[in-house]
Short mmCIF file of C-alpha atoms in Angstrom, two decimals:
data_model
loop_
_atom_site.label_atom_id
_atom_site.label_comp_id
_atom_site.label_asym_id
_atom_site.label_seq_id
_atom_site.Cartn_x
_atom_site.Cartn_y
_atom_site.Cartn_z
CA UNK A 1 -9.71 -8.30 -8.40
CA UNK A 2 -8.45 -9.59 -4.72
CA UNK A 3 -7.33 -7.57 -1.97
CA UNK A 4 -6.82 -8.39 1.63
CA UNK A 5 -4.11 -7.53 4.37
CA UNK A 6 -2.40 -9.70 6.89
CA UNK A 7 -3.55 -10.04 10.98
CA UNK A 8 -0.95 -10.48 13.33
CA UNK A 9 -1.65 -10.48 16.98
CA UNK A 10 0.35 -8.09 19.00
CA UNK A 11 1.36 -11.18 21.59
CA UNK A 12 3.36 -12.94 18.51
CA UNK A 13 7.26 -12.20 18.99
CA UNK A 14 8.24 -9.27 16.79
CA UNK A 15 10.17 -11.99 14.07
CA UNK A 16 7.23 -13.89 13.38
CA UNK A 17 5.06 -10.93 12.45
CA UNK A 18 7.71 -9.29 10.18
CA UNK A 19 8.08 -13.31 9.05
CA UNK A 20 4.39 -13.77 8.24
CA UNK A 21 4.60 -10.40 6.36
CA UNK A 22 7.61 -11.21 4.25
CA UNK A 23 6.45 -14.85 3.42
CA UNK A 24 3.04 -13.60 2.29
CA UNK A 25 4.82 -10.99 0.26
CA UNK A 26 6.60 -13.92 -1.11
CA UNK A 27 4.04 -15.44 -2.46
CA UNK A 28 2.07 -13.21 -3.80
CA UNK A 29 4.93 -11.83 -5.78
CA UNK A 30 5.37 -15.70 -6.52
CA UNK A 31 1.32 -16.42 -7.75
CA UNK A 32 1.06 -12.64 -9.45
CA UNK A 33 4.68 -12.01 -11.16
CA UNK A 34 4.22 -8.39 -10.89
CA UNK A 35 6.64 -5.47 -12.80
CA UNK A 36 6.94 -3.73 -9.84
CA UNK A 37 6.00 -3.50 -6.03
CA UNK A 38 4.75 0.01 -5.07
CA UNK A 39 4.40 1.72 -1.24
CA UNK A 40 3.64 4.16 -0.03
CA UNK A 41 6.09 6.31 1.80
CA UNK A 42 6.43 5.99 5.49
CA UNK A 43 4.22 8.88 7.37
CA UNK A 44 5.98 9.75 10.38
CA UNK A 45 2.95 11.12 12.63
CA UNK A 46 2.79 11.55 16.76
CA UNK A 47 3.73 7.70 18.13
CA UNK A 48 7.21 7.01 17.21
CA UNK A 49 6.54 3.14 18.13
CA UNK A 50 3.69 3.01 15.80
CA UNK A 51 6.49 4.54 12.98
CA UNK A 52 8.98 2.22 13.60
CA UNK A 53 6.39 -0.87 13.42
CA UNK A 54 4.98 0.28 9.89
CA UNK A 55 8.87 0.64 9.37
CA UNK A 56 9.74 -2.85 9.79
CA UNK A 57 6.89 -4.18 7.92
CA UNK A 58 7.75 -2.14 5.29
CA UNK A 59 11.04 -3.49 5.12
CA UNK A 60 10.04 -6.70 4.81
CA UNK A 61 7.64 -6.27 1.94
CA UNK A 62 11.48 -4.61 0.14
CA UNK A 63 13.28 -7.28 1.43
CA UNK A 64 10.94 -9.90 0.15
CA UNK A 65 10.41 -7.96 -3.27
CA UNK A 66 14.48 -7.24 -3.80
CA UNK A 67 14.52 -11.29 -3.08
CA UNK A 68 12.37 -12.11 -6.24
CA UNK A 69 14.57 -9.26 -8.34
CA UNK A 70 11.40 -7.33 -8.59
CA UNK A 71 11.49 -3.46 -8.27
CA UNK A 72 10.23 -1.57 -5.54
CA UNK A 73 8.42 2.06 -5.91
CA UNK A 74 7.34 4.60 -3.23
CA UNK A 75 5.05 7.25 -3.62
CA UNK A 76 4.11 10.25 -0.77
CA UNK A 77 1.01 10.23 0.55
CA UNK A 78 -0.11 13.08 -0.72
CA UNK A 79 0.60 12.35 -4.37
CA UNK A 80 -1.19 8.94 -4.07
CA UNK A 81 -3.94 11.12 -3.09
CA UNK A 82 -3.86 13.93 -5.20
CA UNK A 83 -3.50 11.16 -8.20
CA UNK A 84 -6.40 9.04 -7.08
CA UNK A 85 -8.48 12.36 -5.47
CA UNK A 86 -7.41 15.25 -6.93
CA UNK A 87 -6.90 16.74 -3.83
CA UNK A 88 -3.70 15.72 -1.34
CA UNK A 89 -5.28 16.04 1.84
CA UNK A 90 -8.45 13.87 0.97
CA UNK A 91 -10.13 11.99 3.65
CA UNK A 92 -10.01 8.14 3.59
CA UNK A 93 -13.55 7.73 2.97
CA UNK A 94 -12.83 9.59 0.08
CA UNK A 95 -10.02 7.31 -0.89
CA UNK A 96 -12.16 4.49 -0.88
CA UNK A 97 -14.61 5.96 -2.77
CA UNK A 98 -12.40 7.15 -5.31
CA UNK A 99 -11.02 3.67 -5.47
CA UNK A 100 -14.17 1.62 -6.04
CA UNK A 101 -14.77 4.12 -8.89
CA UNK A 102 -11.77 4.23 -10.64
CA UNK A 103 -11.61 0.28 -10.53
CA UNK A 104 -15.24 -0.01 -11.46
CA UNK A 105 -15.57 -2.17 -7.96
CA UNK A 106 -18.95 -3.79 -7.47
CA UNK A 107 -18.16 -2.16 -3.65
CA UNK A 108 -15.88 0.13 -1.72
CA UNK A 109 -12.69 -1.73 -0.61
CA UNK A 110 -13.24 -3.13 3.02
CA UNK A 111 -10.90 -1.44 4.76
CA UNK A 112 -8.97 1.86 4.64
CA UNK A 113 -5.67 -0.50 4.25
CA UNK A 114 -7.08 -2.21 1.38
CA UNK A 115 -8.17 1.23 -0.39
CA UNK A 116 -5.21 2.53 0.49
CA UNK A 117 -3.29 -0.43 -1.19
CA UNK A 118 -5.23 0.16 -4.29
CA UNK A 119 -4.78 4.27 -4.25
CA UNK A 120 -0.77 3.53 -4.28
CA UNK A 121 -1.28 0.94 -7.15
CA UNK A 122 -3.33 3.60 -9.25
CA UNK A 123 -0.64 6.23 -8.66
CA UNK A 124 2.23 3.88 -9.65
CA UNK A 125 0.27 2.82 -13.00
CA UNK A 126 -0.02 6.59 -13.84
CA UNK A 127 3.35 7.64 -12.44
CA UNK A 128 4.79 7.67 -15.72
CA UNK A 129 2.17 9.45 -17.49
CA UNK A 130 2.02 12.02 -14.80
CA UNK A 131 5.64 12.17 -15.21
CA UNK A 132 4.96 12.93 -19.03
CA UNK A 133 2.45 15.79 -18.38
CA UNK A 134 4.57 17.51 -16.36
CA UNK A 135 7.13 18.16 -18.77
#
């Protein structure tokens, strides 16, 4: 199992970071063939700029995905971790925790990005059968 996240600097001009993000999107999408491409769902907090930044990336990961005719799914933040923690207001250490156990990982994801990557994945694969249990 891989993981791993994309470093820009903050010096680069604005295109070439959302550029970098889409073209990596590109190929992973490209090397893996996935079903589907799953986010999470922006998380407006206290620093506008910071919103709209995580904004535009994320609209280059859809534009990339909608590219390669592959679906795109979002999921809150607090259902990724209520699905992956049981509670919706878990910690990140306790995401990555929770990760490296469900995925039987020889070690907790590196980052919180990376476990947070994986926590959206999980909910995603058991969106439908959540979706059946509720009915």
């Amino acid at each position: 199992m891989e993981s791993g996240c994309w470093r820009t600097s903050a010096r680069e001009r604005l295109d070439v970071r959302l550029k970098t993000i889409f073209v990596g999107v590109q190929d992973l999408i490209a090397e893996h063939a996935p079903d589907a491409v799953a986010l999470e769902e922006s998380y407006v907090g206290a620093d506008a700029r910071i919103a709209l930044s995580v904004g535009q990336a994320r609209g280059a990961v859809l534009v990339a995905a909608a590219a390669a005719g592959v679906e795109c799914a979002e999921h809150a933040p607090a259902r990724v971790k209520q699905t992956v923690c049981g509670y919706g207001r878990a910690e990140k250490e306790q995401v990555q925790r929770m990760v490296k156990i469900i995925l039987s990982l020889d070690t907790e994801p590196k980052t919180s990005h990376e476990a947070d990557a994986f926590a959206v994945a999980i909910c995603h694969a058991l969106a439908p059968r959540l979706l059946e249990v509720a009915r």
